[in-house]
Structures are given as structure tokens and as C-alpha cells.
Amino acid sequence: MNTIIPPWALPSVPVVGSEAQFPVRRVYCVGRNYAEHAREMGGNPDREPPFFFMKPADAVFTGERMEYPSKTADLQHEVELVAALSRGGRDIPADAALDCVFGYAVGLDMTRRDIQGELKAKGRSWEMGKAFDQSAPISSIMPASRIGHPQRGAIVLAVNSQSRQHGDLSDMIWPVADIIANLSGYVTLQPGDLIFTGTPAGVGRVMPGDRLEGSIEGVGTLSVTIGGNMAAART
Ligand code: MN
């Protein structure tokens, strides 16, 4: 294709055991999918239908050092299981949904919580609290052909070696298959889509220089250091 400006690199994520990358099409995120986290955010832990928000595909970050973002004094971590889709569709039944999943990764739904809170209070869209540059750090993708589809297992996050988040995949209010079934009623899911599936309790603030280490049993690990300078970033 002849393009009027130079085309950019396709956002992509490494795949465990492969030289080939996973190309990222869209990034969907699920809100409040663990009961304890729903409570800590002041919400209802009951099984209400899942709700979704998005990040741009190029918010995916596979480096080791993410810059502290602008306009916030309350950058927070949310460690999440990420499902990477190799097949899509619409109105996908839950019992066929896992056939769409190529593999799984450890992700961080980084959040400018102060901005999110201000927007939420005004009844406005969360986007500028959630969908910023480098806001979706992610590990290499572990193919489901190697590990199957994890239904349980520890999901944890430590900051500077201190435990912050600790949950189990079995605590998800909506498991991956149900998320895909529900989301595919709103949009036609596509190969390359990523789904961040929500975070367990214990979300909290990070500062420049902090080292975040996330892990999901059987899936992988993710290490990210927060770079930059908060005072400069807030101007
Ligand atoms: Mn989240």
C-alpha cells in the first residue's frame, strides 16, 4: 500500500519458544473481575455482567523501563492475566471461546488513578486514566499449546521485592471463556486482540525507581522498572 505518511511498526509481543512475534490488533480490558478488588474500589463484588474499556494497541510495552507518565501523582499497578486471541468472531459461545485463545501473558494495566477518579466522579470516560503511552506492559506470550488454559494458579505482584497483590485465577468473577463470550456480543473479536482480564486486590501506587515484578503460575513473569522523574512528569 502507498501511504501518505510512513507506516509505523506493528505493535507486537514476543512468543515463548518462537522467533515469530504476536501482532497486536486491539487491547480490551475488563474492569473489576476479582471480588476483593471490586470491594477495594468501592464497587459491588457480585456477579454483575463484565464491563470493558480499551487501550491503544501501541500502549503495549515490552521493554524493561517504562517512563513515569505525565499528569499524575498516583500511578498504580494492576497485575492481570492477558489472553491473546488467534481467532475471533461475534457472539462466540462460552464453550467454544477458549478455541480462540492462542496463549496467555502476564500484563500490567497501569493506571493514573487520580485522573481515573476525577473522571469517574464527573461521570466521564476513564480513557485518560487508563489509555496512555506504555500503559500496558506485558510479558512474552506463553502458547496454550504448551500450558493449556489456566483456570487456577497464583497471580502475584511485588514492588521492590515487597508483596503487593496476591490472588488466584480461580477467584475471577468472569473466567476467560465467559469474558470472550460476553465481549464478542459487543464487538467482532479479531485475531491479534489482547484481553486484560482484571486484577486481584492490592493495587497501589508506584514511584520512579520502583521495580515491579509480576508473576502468574504456569504462565510467566514480568519485570518493569519505573523510569523518569515524577516532578518533571507532572508539569
Ligand atoms: Mn485492570
mmCIF file of C-alpha atoms and ligand atoms in Angstrom:
data_model
loop_
_atom_site.group_PDB
_atom_site.id
_atom_site.type_symbol
_atom_site.label_atom_id
_atom_site.label_comp_id
_atom_site.label_asym_id
_atom_site.label_seq_id
_atom_site.Cartn_x
_atom_site.Cartn_y
_atom_site.Cartn_z
ATOM 1 C CA MET A 1 0.000 0.000 0.000
ATOM 2 C CA ASN A 2 1.167 3.510 -0.843
ATOM 3 C CA THR A 3 0.780 5.580 2.344
ATOM 4 C CA ILE A 4 0.754 9.364 2.657
ATOM 5 C CA ILE A 5 2.997 9.207 5.746
ATOM 6 C CA PRO A 6 5.472 6.418 6.537
ATOM 7 C CA PRO A 7 3.700 3.419 8.111
ATOM 8 C CA TRP A 8 4.630 2.604 11.696
ATOM 9 C CA ALA A 9 5.788 -0.695 13.092
ATOM 10 C CA LEU A 10 3.015 -3.097 14.035
ATOM 11 C CA PRO A 11 2.867 -3.368 17.841
ATOM 12 C CA SER A 12 3.867 -6.898 18.788
ATOM 13 C CA VAL A 13 4.732 -9.183 21.688
ATOM 14 C CA PRO A 14 7.362 -11.974 21.811
ATOM 15 C CA VAL A 15 6.143 -15.572 21.984
ATOM 16 C CA VAL A 16 7.802 -18.154 24.231
ATOM 17 C CA GLY A 17 9.607 -20.774 22.130
ATOM 18 C CA SER A 18 9.203 -18.914 18.833
ATOM 19 C CA GLU A 19 11.137 -16.496 16.698
ATOM 20 C CA ALA A 20 7.813 -15.078 15.493
ATOM 21 C CA GLN A 21 6.076 -12.208 17.261
ATOM 22 C CA PHE A 22 2.397 -11.935 18.197
ATOM 23 C CA PRO A 23 0.969 -8.903 16.324
ATOM 24 C CA VAL A 24 -1.342 -6.757 18.445
ATOM 25 C CA ARG A 25 -4.584 -5.572 16.921
ATOM 26 C CA ARG A 26 -6.637 -4.144 19.829
ATOM 27 C CA VAL A 27 -6.364 -4.183 23.606
ATOM 28 C CA TYR A 28 -9.509 -4.813 25.629
ATOM 29 C CA CYS A 29 -9.551 -4.665 29.407
ATOM 30 C CA VAL A 30 -12.077 -5.988 31.915
ATOM 31 C CA GLY A 31 -12.981 -3.923 34.982
ATOM 32 C CA ARG A 32 -13.459 -5.386 38.470
ATOM 33 C CA ASN A 33 -13.150 -9.100 37.793
ATOM 34 C CA TYR A 34 -11.993 -10.212 41.251
ATOM 35 C CA ALA A 35 -14.394 -9.760 44.173
ATOM 36 C CA GLU A 36 -11.787 -8.428 46.630
ATOM 37 C CA HIS A 37 -10.599 -5.824 44.139
ATOM 38 C CA ALA A 38 -14.197 -4.789 43.375
ATOM 39 C CA ARG A 39 -14.621 -4.182 47.119
ATOM 40 C CA GLU A 40 -11.386 -2.182 47.441
ATOM 41 C CA MET A 41 -12.549 0.055 44.577
ATOM 42 C CA GLY A 42 -15.864 0.651 46.344
ATOM 43 C CA GLY A 43 -17.899 -1.477 43.966
ATOM 44 C CA ASN A 44 -20.212 -4.444 44.072
ATOM 45 C CA PRO A 45 -18.415 -7.816 44.232
ATOM 46 C CA ASP A 46 -21.468 -9.699 42.961
ATOM 47 C CA ARG A 47 -21.590 -11.250 39.522
ATOM 48 C CA GLU A 48 -22.762 -8.289 37.502
ATOM 49 C CA PRO A 49 -22.038 -8.539 33.765
ATOM 50 C CA PRO A 50 -18.396 -7.729 32.961
ATOM 51 C CA PHE A 51 -17.615 -4.227 31.701
ATOM 52 C CA PHE A 52 -14.873 -3.255 29.302
ATOM 53 C CA PHE A 53 -12.545 -0.441 28.388
ATOM 54 C CA MET A 54 -9.677 -0.226 25.890
ATOM 55 C CA LYS A 55 -6.107 0.848 25.485
ATOM 56 C CA PRO A 56 -4.498 1.640 22.124
ATOM 57 C CA ALA A 57 -2.515 -1.234 20.603
ATOM 58 C CA ASP A 58 0.692 0.775 20.863
ATOM 59 C CA ALA A 59 0.234 1.166 24.633
ATOM 60 C CA VAL A 60 1.596 -2.390 24.764
ATOM 61 C CA PHE A 61 5.082 -2.170 26.254
ATOM 62 C CA THR A 62 7.656 -4.966 26.134
ATOM 63 C CA GLY A 63 10.672 -3.031 27.413
ATOM 64 C CA GLU A 64 12.224 -3.138 30.855
ATOM 65 C CA ARG A 65 11.840 0.504 31.878
ATOM 66 C CA MET A 66 8.586 2.410 31.411
ATOM 67 C CA GLU A 67 8.579 6.158 31.750
ATOM 68 C CA TYR A 68 6.567 7.682 34.601
ATOM 69 C CA PRO A 69 3.578 9.170 32.722
ATOM 70 C CA SER A 70 2.557 12.824 32.623
ATOM 71 C CA LYS A 71 -0.298 14.450 34.574
ATOM 72 C CA THR A 72 -0.403 12.078 37.540
ATOM 73 C CA ALA A 73 0.839 11.806 41.106
ATOM 74 C CA ASP A 74 -0.834 8.424 41.608
ATOM 75 C CA LEU A 75 0.387 5.885 39.057
ATOM 76 C CA GLN A 76 -0.890 2.454 40.139
ATOM 77 C CA HIS A 77 -0.192 -1.166 39.201
ATOM 78 C CA GLU A 78 -2.781 -3.811 38.323
ATOM 79 C CA VAL A 79 -1.312 -7.239 37.523
ATOM 80 C CA GLU A 80 -3.531 -9.212 35.144
ATOM 81 C CA LEU A 81 -3.763 -12.409 33.125
ATOM 82 C CA VAL A 82 -3.799 -11.456 29.440
ATOM 83 C CA ALA A 83 -5.441 -13.667 26.819
ATOM 84 C CA ALA A 84 -4.040 -13.338 23.274
ATOM 85 C CA LEU A 85 -6.517 -14.278 20.540
ATOM 86 C CA SER A 86 -5.560 -16.039 17.324
ATOM 87 C CA ARG A 87 -9.178 -16.410 16.232
ATOM 88 C CA GLY A 88 -12.154 -14.117 16.570
ATOM 89 C CA GLY A 89 -15.830 -13.929 15.850
ATOM 90 C CA ARG A 90 -19.051 -12.477 17.171
ATOM 91 C CA ASP A 91 -21.486 -13.974 19.670
ATOM 92 C CA ILE A 92 -18.962 -16.712 20.464
ATOM 93 C CA PRO A 93 -20.478 -19.295 22.838
ATOM 94 C CA ALA A 94 -18.550 -19.724 26.091
ATOM 95 C CA ASP A 95 -17.989 -23.417 25.435
ATOM 96 C CA ALA A 96 -16.125 -22.605 22.192
ATOM 97 C CA ALA A 97 -14.413 -19.419 23.395
ATOM 98 C CA LEU A 98 -11.114 -20.903 24.532
ATOM 99 C CA ASP A 99 -10.519 -22.195 20.991
ATOM 100 C CA CYS A 100 -9.902 -18.518 20.107
ATOM 101 C CA VAL A 101 -7.046 -18.143 22.607
ATOM 102 C CA PHE A 102 -3.526 -18.545 21.231
ATOM 103 C CA GLY A 103 -1.850 -18.061 24.587
ATOM 104 C CA TYR A 104 -1.519 -16.143 27.814
ATOM 105 C CA ALA A 105 0.773 -13.494 29.259
ATOM 106 C CA VAL A 106 1.350 -11.511 32.430
ATOM 107 C CA GLY A 107 0.238 -7.917 31.957
ATOM 108 C CA LEU A 108 0.134 -4.686 33.920
ATOM 109 C CA ASP A 109 -2.892 -2.422 33.481
ATOM 110 C CA MET A 110 -1.037 0.702 34.597
ATOM 111 C CA THR A 111 -3.474 3.353 35.774
ATOM 112 C CA ARG A 112 -3.330 7.083 36.512
ATOM 113 C CA ARG A 113 -5.683 6.542 39.458
ATOM 114 C CA ASP A 114 -6.046 10.235 40.327
ATOM 115 C CA ILE A 115 -7.177 11.050 36.793
ATOM 116 C CA GLN A 116 -9.443 7.991 36.667
ATOM 117 C CA GLY A 117 -11.036 9.039 39.969
ATOM 118 C CA GLU A 118 -11.674 12.603 38.782
ATOM 119 C CA LEU A 119 -13.240 11.385 35.534
ATOM 120 C CA LYS A 120 -15.328 8.752 37.320
ATOM 121 C CA ALA A 121 -16.658 11.369 39.761
ATOM 122 C CA LYS A 122 -17.770 13.542 36.847
ATOM 123 C CA GLY A 123 -19.367 10.610 35.007
ATOM 124 C CA ARG A 124 -16.835 10.980 32.188
ATOM 125 C CA SER A 125 -14.880 8.368 30.236
ATOM 126 C CA TRP A 126 -11.881 6.820 32.046
ATOM 127 C CA GLU A 127 -9.673 6.935 28.975
ATOM 128 C CA MET A 128 -7.011 9.407 30.090
ATOM 129 C CA GLY A 129 -6.667 7.453 33.326
ATOM 130 C CA LYS A 130 -6.094 4.174 31.528
ATOM 131 C CA ALA A 131 -5.143 4.556 27.877
ATOM 132 C CA PHE A 132 -1.794 6.341 27.893
ATOM 133 C CA ASP A 133 1.621 5.598 26.348
ATOM 134 C CA GLN A 134 3.311 2.461 27.738
ATOM 135 C CA SER A 135 0.275 1.789 29.949
ATOM 136 C CA ALA A 136 0.171 -1.922 29.078
ATOM 137 C CA PRO A 137 3.477 -3.637 29.959
ATOM 138 C CA ILE A 138 3.289 -7.319 29.004
ATOM 139 C CA SER A 139 5.432 -10.462 29.253
ATOM 140 C CA SER A 140 6.151 -12.849 26.410
ATOM 141 C CA ILE A 141 3.092 -14.868 25.425
ATOM 142 C CA MET A 142 3.013 -18.492 26.569
ATOM 143 C CA PRO A 143 1.207 -20.590 23.951
ATOM 144 C CA ALA A 144 -1.833 -22.502 25.166
ATOM 145 C CA SER A 145 -0.440 -25.416 23.152
ATOM 146 C CA ARG A 146 2.182 -25.687 25.915
ATOM 147 C CA ILE A 147 0.187 -24.978 29.069
ATOM 148 C CA GLY A 148 -3.468 -25.391 28.201
ATOM 149 C CA HIS A 149 -5.926 -22.820 29.536
ATOM 150 C CA PRO A 150 -5.121 -21.992 33.173
ATOM 151 C CA GLN A 151 -8.190 -21.945 35.403
ATOM 152 C CA ARG A 152 -6.327 -21.608 38.693
ATOM 153 C CA GLY A 153 -2.889 -20.626 39.932
ATOM 154 C CA ALA A 154 -1.313 -17.776 41.856
ATOM 155 C CA ILE A 155 -1.288 -14.284 40.323
ATOM 156 C CA VAL A 156 1.047 -12.009 42.266
ATOM 157 C CA LEU A 157 2.843 -8.688 42.091
ATOM 158 C CA ALA A 158 5.744 -7.413 44.187
ATOM 159 C CA VAL A 159 7.120 -3.867 44.241
ATOM 160 C CA ASN A 160 10.781 -3.625 45.291
ATOM 161 C CA SER A 161 10.505 -7.270 46.451
ATOM 162 C CA GLN A 162 7.565 -6.487 48.767
ATOM 163 C CA SER A 163 4.350 -8.371 48.051
ATOM 164 C CA ARG A 164 1.522 -6.066 46.950
ATOM 165 C CA GLN A 165 -1.004 -8.175 45.061
ATOM 166 C CA HIS A 166 -1.758 -11.830 45.658
ATOM 167 C CA GLY A 167 -4.712 -13.679 44.185
ATOM 168 C CA ASP A 168 -5.659 -16.808 42.321
ATOM 169 C CA LEU A 169 -7.008 -17.125 38.797
ATOM 170 C CA SER A 170 -9.844 -19.220 40.231
ATOM 171 C CA ASP A 171 -11.072 -16.053 42.008
ATOM 172 C CA MET A 172 -12.060 -14.409 38.731
ATOM 173 C CA ILE A 173 -15.731 -13.428 38.747
ATOM 174 C CA TRP A 174 -15.810 -13.960 34.959
ATOM 175 C CA PRO A 175 -13.397 -16.619 33.629
ATOM 176 C CA VAL A 176 -11.693 -16.065 30.265
ATOM 177 C CA ALA A 177 -14.278 -18.082 28.298
ATOM 178 C CA ASP A 178 -17.143 -16.019 29.722
ATOM 179 C CA ILE A 179 -15.276 -12.764 29.048
ATOM 180 C CA ILE A 180 -14.791 -13.717 25.384
ATOM 181 C CA ALA A 181 -18.419 -14.791 25.066
ATOM 182 C CA ASN A 182 -19.648 -11.515 26.558
ATOM 183 C CA LEU A 183 -17.211 -9.188 24.749
ATOM 184 C CA SER A 184 -17.936 -10.843 21.388
ATOM 185 C CA GLY A 185 -21.547 -9.731 21.817
ATOM 186 C CA TYR A 186 -20.379 -6.113 21.681
ATOM 187 C CA VAL A 187 -17.664 -6.345 19.019
ATOM 188 C CA THR A 188 -16.472 -8.857 16.463
ATOM 189 C CA LEU A 189 -13.292 -10.127 18.061
ATOM 190 C CA GLN A 190 -10.288 -10.464 15.766
ATOM 191 C CA PRO A 191 -7.000 -12.374 15.619
ATOM 192 C CA GLY A 192 -4.399 -10.217 17.369
ATOM 193 C CA ASP A 193 -6.762 -8.884 20.015
ATOM 194 C CA LEU A 194 -5.486 -8.937 23.603
ATOM 195 C CA ILE A 195 -7.789 -9.102 26.611
ATOM 196 C CA PHE A 196 -6.555 -7.935 30.028
ATOM 197 C CA THR A 197 -8.809 -9.904 32.359
ATOM 198 C CA GLY A 198 -8.852 -7.823 35.543
ATOM 199 C CA THR A 199 -6.743 -7.575 38.668
ATOM 200 C CA PRO A 200 -6.850 -9.099 42.156
ATOM 201 C CA ALA A 201 -6.870 -6.920 45.288
ATOM 202 C CA GLY A 202 -3.861 -4.943 46.478
ATOM 203 C CA VAL A 203 -3.491 -2.310 43.771
ATOM 204 C CA GLY A 204 -1.312 0.600 44.826
ATOM 205 C CA ARG A 205 0.945 3.479 43.958
ATOM 206 C CA VAL A 206 4.379 3.253 42.366
ATOM 207 C CA MET A 207 7.120 5.864 42.112
ATOM 208 C CA PRO A 208 10.043 6.487 39.753
ATOM 209 C CA GLY A 209 12.752 3.937 40.515
ATOM 210 C CA ASP A 210 10.349 1.242 41.718
ATOM 211 C CA ARG A 211 10.789 -2.277 40.359
ATOM 212 C CA LEU A 212 7.591 -4.219 39.633
ATOM 213 C CA GLU A 213 7.698 -7.999 39.381
ATOM 214 C CA GLY A 214 4.533 -9.786 38.348
ATOM 215 C CA SER A 215 4.028 -13.494 38.004
ATOM 216 C CA ILE A 216 1.279 -15.935 37.110
ATOM 217 C CA GLU A 217 1.760 -19.582 37.938
ATOM 218 C CA GLY A 218 2.418 -21.570 34.781
ATOM 219 C CA VAL A 219 2.215 -18.510 32.513
ATOM 220 C CA GLY A 220 5.309 -16.433 33.170
ATOM 221 C CA THR A 221 6.853 -13.439 34.844
ATOM 222 C CA LEU A 222 7.148 -9.743 34.043
ATOM 223 C CA SER A 223 9.655 -7.224 35.399
ATOM 224 C CA VAL A 224 9.335 -3.493 34.815
ATOM 225 C CA THR A 225 11.188 -0.577 36.373
ATOM 226 C CA ILE A 226 9.514 2.830 36.561
ATOM 227 C CA GLY A 227 11.769 5.416 34.993
ATOM 228 C CA GLY A 228 11.641 9.155 34.711
ATOM 229 C CA ASN A 229 11.089 11.865 37.199
ATOM 230 C CA MET A 230 7.688 12.439 38.760
ATOM 231 C CA ALA A 231 8.106 16.167 39.382
ATOM 232 C CA ALA A 232 9.066 16.701 35.746
ATOM 233 C CA ALA A 233 6.329 14.365 34.566
ATOM 234 C CA ARG A 234 3.585 16.272 36.387
ATOM 235 C CA THR A 235 4.232 19.618 34.698
HETATM 236 MN MN MN B 1 -7.397 -3.509 35.316
#
